[in-house]
Coordinates of C-alpha atoms and ligand atoms in Angstrom, one line a residue:
X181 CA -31.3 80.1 198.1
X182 CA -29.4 80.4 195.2
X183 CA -29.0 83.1 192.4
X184 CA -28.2 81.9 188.6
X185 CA -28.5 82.8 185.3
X186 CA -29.6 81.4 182.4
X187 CA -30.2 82.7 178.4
X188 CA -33.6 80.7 178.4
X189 CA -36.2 80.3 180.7
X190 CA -39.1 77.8 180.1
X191 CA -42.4 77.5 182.6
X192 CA -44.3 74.9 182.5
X193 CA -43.9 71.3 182.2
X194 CA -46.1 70.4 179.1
X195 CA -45.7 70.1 175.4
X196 CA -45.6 73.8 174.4
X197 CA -42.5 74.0 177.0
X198 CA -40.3 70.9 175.7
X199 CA -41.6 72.2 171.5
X200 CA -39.7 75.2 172.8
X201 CA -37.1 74.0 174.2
X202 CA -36.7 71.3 171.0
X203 CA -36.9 74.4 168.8
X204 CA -34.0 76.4 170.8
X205 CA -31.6 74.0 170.4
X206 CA -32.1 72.9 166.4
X207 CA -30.9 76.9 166.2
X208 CA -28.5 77.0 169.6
X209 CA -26.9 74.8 170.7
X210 CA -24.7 75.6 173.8
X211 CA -26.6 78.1 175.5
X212 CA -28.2 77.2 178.9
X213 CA -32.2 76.5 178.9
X214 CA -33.7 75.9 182.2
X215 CA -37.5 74.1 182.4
X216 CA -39.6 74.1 185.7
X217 CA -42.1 72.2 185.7
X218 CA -44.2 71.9 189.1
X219 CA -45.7 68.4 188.0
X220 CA -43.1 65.2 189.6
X221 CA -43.5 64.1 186.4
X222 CA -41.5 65.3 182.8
X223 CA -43.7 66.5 180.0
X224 CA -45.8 64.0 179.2
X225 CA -48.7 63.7 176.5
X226 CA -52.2 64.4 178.4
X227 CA -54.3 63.3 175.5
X228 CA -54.2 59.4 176.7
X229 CA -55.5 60.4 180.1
X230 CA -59.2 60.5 179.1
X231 CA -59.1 57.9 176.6
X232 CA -56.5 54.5 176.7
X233 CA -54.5 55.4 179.9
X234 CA -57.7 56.2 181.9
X235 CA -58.7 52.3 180.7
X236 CA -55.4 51.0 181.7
X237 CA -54.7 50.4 177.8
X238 CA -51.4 52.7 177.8
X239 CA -49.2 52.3 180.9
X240 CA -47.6 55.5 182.5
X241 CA -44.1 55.2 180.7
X242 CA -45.8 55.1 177.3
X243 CA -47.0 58.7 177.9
X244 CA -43.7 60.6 178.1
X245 CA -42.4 63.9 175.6
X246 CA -38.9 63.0 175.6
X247 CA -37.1 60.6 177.6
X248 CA -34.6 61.7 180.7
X249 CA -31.4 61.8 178.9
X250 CA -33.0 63.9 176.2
X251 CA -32.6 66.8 178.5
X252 CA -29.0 66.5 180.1
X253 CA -28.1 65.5 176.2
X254 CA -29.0 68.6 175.3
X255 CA -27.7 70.5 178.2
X256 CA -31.7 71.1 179.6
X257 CA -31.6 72.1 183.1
X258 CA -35.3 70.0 183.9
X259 CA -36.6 70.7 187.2
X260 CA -39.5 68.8 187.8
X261 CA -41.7 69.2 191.4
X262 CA -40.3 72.7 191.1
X263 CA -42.7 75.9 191.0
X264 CA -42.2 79.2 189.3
X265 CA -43.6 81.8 192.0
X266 CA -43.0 85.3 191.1
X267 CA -41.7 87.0 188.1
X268 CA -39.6 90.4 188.2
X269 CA -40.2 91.6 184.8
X270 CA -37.9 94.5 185.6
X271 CA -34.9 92.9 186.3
X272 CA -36.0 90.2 183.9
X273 CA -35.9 87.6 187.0
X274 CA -38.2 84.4 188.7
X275 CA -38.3 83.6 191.8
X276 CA -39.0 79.6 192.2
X277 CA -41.3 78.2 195.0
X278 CA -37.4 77.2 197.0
X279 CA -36.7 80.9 197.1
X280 CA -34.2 80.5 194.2
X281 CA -33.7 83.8 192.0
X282 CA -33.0 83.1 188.6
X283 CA -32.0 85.6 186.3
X284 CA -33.2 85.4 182.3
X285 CA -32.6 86.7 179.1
X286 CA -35.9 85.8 177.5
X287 CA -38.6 84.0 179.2
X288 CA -41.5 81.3 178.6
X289 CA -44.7 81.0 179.8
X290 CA -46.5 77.9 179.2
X291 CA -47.9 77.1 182.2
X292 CA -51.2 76.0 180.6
X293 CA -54.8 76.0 182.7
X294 CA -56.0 74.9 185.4
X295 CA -60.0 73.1 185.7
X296 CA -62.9 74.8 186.1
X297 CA -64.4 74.2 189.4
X298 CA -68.0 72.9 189.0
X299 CA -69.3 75.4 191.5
X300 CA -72.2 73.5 193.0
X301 CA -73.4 73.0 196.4
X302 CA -71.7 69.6 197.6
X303 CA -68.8 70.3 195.0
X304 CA -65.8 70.1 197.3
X305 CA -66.8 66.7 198.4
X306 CA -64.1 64.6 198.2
X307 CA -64.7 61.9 195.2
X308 CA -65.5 65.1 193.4
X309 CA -62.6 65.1 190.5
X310 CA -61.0 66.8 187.8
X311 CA -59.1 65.4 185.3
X312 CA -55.5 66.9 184.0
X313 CA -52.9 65.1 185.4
X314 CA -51.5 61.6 185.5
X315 CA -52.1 62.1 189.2
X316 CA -55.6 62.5 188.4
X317 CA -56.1 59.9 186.2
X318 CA -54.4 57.9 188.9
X319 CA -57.5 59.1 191.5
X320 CA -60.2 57.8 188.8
X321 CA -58.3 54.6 189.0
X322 CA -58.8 54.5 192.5
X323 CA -62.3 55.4 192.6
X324 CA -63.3 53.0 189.8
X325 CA -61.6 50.1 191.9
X326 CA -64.1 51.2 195.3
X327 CA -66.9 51.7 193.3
X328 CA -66.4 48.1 191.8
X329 CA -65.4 46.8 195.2
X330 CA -68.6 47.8 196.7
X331 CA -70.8 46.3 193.5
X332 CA -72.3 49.3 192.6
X333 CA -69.7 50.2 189.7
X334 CA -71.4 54.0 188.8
X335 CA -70.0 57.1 188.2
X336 CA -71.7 61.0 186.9
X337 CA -69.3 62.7 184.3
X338 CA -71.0 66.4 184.2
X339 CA -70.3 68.1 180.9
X340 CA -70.2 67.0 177.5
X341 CA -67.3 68.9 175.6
X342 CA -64.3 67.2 174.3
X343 CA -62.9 65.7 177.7
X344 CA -66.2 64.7 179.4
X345 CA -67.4 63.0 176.5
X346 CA -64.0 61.1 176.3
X347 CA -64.1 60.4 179.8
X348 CA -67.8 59.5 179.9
X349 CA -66.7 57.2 177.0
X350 CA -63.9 55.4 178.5
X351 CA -65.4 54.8 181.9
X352 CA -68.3 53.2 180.1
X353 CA -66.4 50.8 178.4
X354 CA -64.6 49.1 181.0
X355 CA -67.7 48.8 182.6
X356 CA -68.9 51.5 184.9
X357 CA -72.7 52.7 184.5
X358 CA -72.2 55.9 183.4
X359 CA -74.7 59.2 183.3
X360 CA -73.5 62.1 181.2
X361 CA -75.0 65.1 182.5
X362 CA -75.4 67.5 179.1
X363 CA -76.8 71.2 179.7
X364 CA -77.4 71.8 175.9
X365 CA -80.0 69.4 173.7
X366 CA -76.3 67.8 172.4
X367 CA -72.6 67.3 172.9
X368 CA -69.9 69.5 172.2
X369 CA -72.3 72.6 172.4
X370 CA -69.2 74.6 171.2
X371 CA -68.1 73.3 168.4
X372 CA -70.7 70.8 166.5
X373 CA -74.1 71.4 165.2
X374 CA -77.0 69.2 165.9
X375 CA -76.8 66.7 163.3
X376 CA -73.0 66.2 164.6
X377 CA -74.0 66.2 167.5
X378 CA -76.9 63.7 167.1
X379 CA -74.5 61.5 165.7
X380 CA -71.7 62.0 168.8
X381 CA -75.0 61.0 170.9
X382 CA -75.7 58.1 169.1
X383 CA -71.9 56.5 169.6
X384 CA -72.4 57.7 173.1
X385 CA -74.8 55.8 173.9
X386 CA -73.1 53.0 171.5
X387 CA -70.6 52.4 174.9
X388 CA -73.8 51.9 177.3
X389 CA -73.4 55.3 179.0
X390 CA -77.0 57.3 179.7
X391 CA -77.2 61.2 178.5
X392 CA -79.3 63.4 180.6
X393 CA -79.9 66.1 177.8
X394 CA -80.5 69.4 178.4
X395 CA -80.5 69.4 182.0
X396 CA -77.7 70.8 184.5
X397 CA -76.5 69.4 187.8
X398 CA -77.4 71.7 190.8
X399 CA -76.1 69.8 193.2
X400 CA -74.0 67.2 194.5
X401 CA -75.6 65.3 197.7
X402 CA -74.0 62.5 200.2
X403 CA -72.8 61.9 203.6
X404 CA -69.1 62.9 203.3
X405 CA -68.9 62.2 200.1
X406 CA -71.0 62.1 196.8
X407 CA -73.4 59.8 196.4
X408 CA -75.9 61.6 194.4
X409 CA -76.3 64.1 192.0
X410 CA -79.6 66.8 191.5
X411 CA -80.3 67.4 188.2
X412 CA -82.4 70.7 187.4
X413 CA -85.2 68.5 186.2
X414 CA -86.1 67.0 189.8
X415 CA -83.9 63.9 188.8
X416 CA -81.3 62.1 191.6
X417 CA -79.1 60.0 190.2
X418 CA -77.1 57.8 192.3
X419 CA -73.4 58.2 192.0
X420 CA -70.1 56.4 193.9
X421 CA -67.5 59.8 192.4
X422 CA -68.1 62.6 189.6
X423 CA -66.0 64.0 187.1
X424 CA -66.4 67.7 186.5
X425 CA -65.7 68.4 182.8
X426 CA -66.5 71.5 182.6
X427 CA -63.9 73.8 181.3
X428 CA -60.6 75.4 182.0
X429 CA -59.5 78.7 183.2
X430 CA -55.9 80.1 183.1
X431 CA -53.9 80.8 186.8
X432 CA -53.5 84.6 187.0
X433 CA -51.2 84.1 190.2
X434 CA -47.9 84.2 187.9
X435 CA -49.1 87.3 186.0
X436 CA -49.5 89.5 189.2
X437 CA -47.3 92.5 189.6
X438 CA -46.9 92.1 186.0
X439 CA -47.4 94.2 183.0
X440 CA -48.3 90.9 180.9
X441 CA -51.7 91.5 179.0
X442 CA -54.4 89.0 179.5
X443 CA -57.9 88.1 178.9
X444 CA -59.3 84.5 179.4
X445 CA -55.4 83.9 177.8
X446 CA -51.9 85.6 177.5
X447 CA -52.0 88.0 174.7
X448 CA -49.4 87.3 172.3
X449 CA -48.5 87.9 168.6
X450 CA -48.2 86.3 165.7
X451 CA -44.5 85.6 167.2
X452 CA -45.4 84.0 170.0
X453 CA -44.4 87.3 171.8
X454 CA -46.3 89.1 175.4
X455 CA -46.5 92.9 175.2
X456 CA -43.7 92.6 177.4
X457 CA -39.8 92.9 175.6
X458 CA -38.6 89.2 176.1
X459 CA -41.4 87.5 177.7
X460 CA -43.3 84.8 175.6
X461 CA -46.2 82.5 175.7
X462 CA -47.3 79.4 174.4
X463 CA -50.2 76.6 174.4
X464 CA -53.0 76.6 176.2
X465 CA -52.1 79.9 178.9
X466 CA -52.0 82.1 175.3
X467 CA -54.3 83.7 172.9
X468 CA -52.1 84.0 169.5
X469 CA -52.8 86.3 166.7
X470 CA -54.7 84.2 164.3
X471 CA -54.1 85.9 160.7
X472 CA -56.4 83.6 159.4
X473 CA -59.3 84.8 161.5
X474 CA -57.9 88.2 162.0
X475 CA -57.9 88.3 165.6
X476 CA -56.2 86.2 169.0
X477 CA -57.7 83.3 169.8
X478 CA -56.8 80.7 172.7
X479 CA -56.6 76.5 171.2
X480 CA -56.3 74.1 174.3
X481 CA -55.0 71.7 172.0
X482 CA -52.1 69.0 171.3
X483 CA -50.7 70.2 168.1
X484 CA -51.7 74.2 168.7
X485 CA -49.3 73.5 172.2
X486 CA -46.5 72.3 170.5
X487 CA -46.4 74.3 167.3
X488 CA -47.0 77.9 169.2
X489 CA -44.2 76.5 171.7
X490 CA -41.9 75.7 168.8
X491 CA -42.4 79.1 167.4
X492 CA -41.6 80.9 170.4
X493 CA -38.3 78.7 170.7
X494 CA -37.3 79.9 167.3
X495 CA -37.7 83.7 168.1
X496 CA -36.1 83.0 171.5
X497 CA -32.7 81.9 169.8
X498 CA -33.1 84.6 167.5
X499 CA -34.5 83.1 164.5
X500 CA -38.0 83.7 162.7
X501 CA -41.4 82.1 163.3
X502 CA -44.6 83.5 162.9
X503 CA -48.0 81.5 163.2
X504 CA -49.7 80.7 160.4
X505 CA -51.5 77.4 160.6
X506 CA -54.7 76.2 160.8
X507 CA -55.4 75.0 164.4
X508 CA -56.3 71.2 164.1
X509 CA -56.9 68.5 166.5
X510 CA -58.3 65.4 166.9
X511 CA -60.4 63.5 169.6
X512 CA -61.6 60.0 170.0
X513 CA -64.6 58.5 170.9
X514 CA -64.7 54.5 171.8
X515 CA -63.0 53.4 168.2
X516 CA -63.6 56.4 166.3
X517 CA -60.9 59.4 165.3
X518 CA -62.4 62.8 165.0
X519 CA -61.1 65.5 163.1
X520 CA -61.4 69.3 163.3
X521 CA -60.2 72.7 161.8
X522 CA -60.7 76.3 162.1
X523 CA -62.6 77.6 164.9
X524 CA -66.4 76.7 165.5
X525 CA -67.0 80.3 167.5
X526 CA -67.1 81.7 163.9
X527 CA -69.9 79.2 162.6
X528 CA -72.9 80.7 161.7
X529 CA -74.7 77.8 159.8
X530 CA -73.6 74.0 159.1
X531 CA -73.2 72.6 155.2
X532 CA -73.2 68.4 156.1
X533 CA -71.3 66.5 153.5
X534 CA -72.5 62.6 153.5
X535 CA -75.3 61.8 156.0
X536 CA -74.5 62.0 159.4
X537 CA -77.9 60.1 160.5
X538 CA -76.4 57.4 159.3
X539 CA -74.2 55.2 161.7
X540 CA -71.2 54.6 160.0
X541 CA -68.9 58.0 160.7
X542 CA -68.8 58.6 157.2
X543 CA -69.3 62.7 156.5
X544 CA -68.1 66.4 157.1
X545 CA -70.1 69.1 158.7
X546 CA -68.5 72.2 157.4
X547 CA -68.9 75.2 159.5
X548 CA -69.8 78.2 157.6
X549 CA -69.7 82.1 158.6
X550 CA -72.5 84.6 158.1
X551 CA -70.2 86.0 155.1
X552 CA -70.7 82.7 153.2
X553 CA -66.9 81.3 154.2
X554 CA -65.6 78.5 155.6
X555 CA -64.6 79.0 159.2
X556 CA -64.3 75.2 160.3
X557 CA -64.9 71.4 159.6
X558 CA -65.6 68.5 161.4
X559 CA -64.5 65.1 159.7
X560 CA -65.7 62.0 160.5
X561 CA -64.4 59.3 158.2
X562 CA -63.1 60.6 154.9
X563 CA -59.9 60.4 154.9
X564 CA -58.8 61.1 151.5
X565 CA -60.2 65.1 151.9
X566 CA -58.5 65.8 155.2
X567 CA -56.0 68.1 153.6
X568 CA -58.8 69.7 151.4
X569 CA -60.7 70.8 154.8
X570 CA -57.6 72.0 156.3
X571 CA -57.2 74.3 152.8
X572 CA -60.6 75.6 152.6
X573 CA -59.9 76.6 156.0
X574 CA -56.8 78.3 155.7
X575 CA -58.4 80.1 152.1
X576 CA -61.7 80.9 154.1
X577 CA -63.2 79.6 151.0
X578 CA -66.4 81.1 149.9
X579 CA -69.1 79.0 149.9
X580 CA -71.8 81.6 147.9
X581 CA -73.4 79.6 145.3
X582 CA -71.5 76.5 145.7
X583 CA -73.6 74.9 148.9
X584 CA -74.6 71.9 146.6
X585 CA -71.3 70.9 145.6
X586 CA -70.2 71.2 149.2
X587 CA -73.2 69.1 150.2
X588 CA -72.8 66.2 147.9
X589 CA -70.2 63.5 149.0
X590 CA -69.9 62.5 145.9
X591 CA -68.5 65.3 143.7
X592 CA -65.3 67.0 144.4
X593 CA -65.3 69.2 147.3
X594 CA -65.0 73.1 144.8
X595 CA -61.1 74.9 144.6
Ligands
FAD177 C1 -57.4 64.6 179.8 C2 -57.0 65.4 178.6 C3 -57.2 64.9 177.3 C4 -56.9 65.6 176.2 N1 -57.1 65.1 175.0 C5 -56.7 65.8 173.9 C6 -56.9 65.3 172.6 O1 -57.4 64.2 172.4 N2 -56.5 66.1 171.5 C7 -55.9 67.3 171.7 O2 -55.5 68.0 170.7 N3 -55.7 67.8 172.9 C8 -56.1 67.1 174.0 N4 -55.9 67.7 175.3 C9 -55.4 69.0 175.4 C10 -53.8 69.0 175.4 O3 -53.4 68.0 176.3 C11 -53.3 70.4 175.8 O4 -53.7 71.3 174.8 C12 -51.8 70.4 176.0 O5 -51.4 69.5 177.0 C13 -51.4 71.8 176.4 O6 -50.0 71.8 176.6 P1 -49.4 73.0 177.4 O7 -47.9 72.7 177.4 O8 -49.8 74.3 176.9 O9 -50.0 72.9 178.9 P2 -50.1 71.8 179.9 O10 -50.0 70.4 179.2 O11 -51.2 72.0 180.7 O12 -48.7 71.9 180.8 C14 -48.5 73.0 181.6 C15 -47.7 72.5 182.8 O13 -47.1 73.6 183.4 C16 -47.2 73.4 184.8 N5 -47.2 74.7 185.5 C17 -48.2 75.6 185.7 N6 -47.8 76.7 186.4 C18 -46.5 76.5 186.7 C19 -45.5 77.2 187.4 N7 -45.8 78.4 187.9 N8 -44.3 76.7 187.5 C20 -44.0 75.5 187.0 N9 -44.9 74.7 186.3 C21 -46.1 75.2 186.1 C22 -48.5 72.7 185.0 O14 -48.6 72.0 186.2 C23 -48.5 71.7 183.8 O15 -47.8 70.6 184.2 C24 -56.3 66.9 176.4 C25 -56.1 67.5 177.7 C26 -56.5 66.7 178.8 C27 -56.2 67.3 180.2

């Protein structure tokens, strides 16, 4: 058991952790900075997991931040496999999971989240996964190789946000039978309307996987493992593993015998900063003070991650950063990019911008709040706008009287 000291500590082994640390040392460049990250693995980009690494398109060395002599370049004390346990807020100190104390001047948490468990009867069998670490993706290898190796070559993804659509996706085309189990009438329930989402379900089904739409999956059946899953409707479907996409939740253990606020996320303001004096969060674990929409939301998102991480970096080493942006992030679905801004939660009704009936991923569905302004779009195709959408965002553009112009693809989206 050692005791040490360090100016910066980082928790967390993911993108908001090595934005910070980038951001700390473009302002100091001597000080110590000490990362922990309990993954073997150094901070890697998660987005492939679900889409090219998961079909074996993008091999594992492709999927690193930064590579290993980044960090001792730049006098980064990594410790991967290593676990933050405990922090001592009041003598600004963490304990990591080898009984090591180490002392801090400011600290970061960005220890992201952890899967939802799926919660059903038969859900701790054991080709039951989740999918958030190259380890996992790893497991799905596995399983597809059995499930080919006994000729059956069928897998249940249940939920249809962002990832299980992506995974649902991806397992389809290389070649597993795949059944999507959707609660709601269409995909990303959260964040699309219908037509959008009649349009997701169309591509979908484009790869040859089958969506069970509005149904739920009560249980998960088999002799020591799944074989079948019970949908609400009375349907079995035969299955040789699941994936469980069905959300993500943060891990309160690090926050207890803390003063750290939390909701569903870490609290933190505009300056990436807890309610407690030198504590920060970032991606994610945290819930940032949105000025755009007036209030804190959470973004479990690839460039939200590394921009809130790089702003808490730049107030750790005592520069000036405050969020500002326009959260943004893209998904992909077999050979198509989507786009989206802003914040769906906020969407009352939907203004669609070309015709999203027909097949060839050319419109916008802009999300629209009950006060008439733009609170998020979805682009699909149109290219040449993107920066437009971002901007009407950001304005919260009023849309009163100018629904027409919005409508019609071809007339200039209104200033
Ligand atoms: C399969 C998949 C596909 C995705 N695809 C997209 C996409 O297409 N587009 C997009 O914008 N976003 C995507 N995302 C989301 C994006 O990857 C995340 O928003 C981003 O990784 C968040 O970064 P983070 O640093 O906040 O957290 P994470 O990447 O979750 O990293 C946190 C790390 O901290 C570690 N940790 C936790 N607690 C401790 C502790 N006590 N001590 C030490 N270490 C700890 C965790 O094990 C983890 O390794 C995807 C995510 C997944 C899982």
């Amino acid at each position: 058991m050692e005791r040490s000291h360090v100016r910066y500590m980082l928790v967390g082994g993911g993108i908001a952790s090595s934005g910070c640390a980038e951001a700390i040392r473009e302002l100091d460049k001597s000080e110590p900075i000490m990362l922990v990250a309990q993954e073997i693995s150094r901070p890697y980009d998660r987005a492939p997991l679900s889409k090219s690494y998961l079909r074996r398109e993008t091999a594992k060395r492709e999927l690193v931040a930064k590579q290993v002599d980044w960090y001792a370049a730049n006098n980064i004390d990594l410790r991967t496999g290593r676990r933050v346990t405990q922090i001592d807020a009041g003598r600004s100190a963490v304990f990591l999971d080898n009984g090591d104390e180490v002392f801090y001047d400011t600290l970061l948490l960005a220890i992201g989240t952890l899967p939802k468990p799926i919660g059903l009867d038969g859900g701790l069998l054991p080709n039951t996964f989740y999918l958030k670490t190259i380890a996992d993706a790893d497991r799905l290898h596995h399983a597809i190789e059995i499930s080919r190796s006994v000729g059956h070559n069928r897998a249940c993804v249940v939920g249809a946000g962002l990832l299980g659509v992506e995974v649902a996706a991806s397992l389809a085309m290389v070649g597993m039978q795949i059944d999507l189990i959707q609660a709601h009438a269409t995909p990303w329930p959260k964040i699309a309307g219908e037509l959008t989402g009649g349009f997701l379900s169309r591509r979908i089904r484009s790869t040859g996987a089958r969506i069970h739409q509005g149904v739920r999956a009560i249980r998960l059946e088999g002799d020591g493992r799944v074989q079948r899953v019970v949908l609400s409707d009375g349907t079995t479907i035969p299955a040789d593993f699941v994936v469980a996409a069905v959300g993500s939740v943060i891990n309160r253990q690090l926050l207890s015998n803390t003063q750290i606020a939390a909701e569903s996320a870490i609290m933190v303001d505009q300056r990436g900063q807890t309610n407690v004096p030198n504590i920060y969060a970032a991606g994610d674990c945290s819930a940032i003070f949105d000025p755009i929409f007036g209030k804190h939301r959470a973004s479990t998102h690839w460039d939200h991650a590394r921009q809130t991480g790089r702003i808490c970096g730049i107030n750790m080493a005592g520069g000036e950063a405050r969020y500002d942006s326009v959260t943004h992030f893209t998904t992909e679905l077999a050979d198509l990019v989507v786009h989206v801004w802003g914040d769906g939660r906020f969407v009352h009704h939907r203004l669609m911008r070309g015709n999203a009936l027909n097949d060839d991923g050319n419109f916008a569905e802009v999300g629209v709040s009950a006060d008439g302004r733009i609170a998020q779009v979805i682009a699909i195709g149109r290219g040449h706008e993107h920066f437009r959408y971002r901007d009407l965002v950001r304005n919260r553009f009023d849309t009163t009287g100018l629904e027409e112009q919005c409508k019609d693809p071809a007339r200039p989206i209104p200033e």
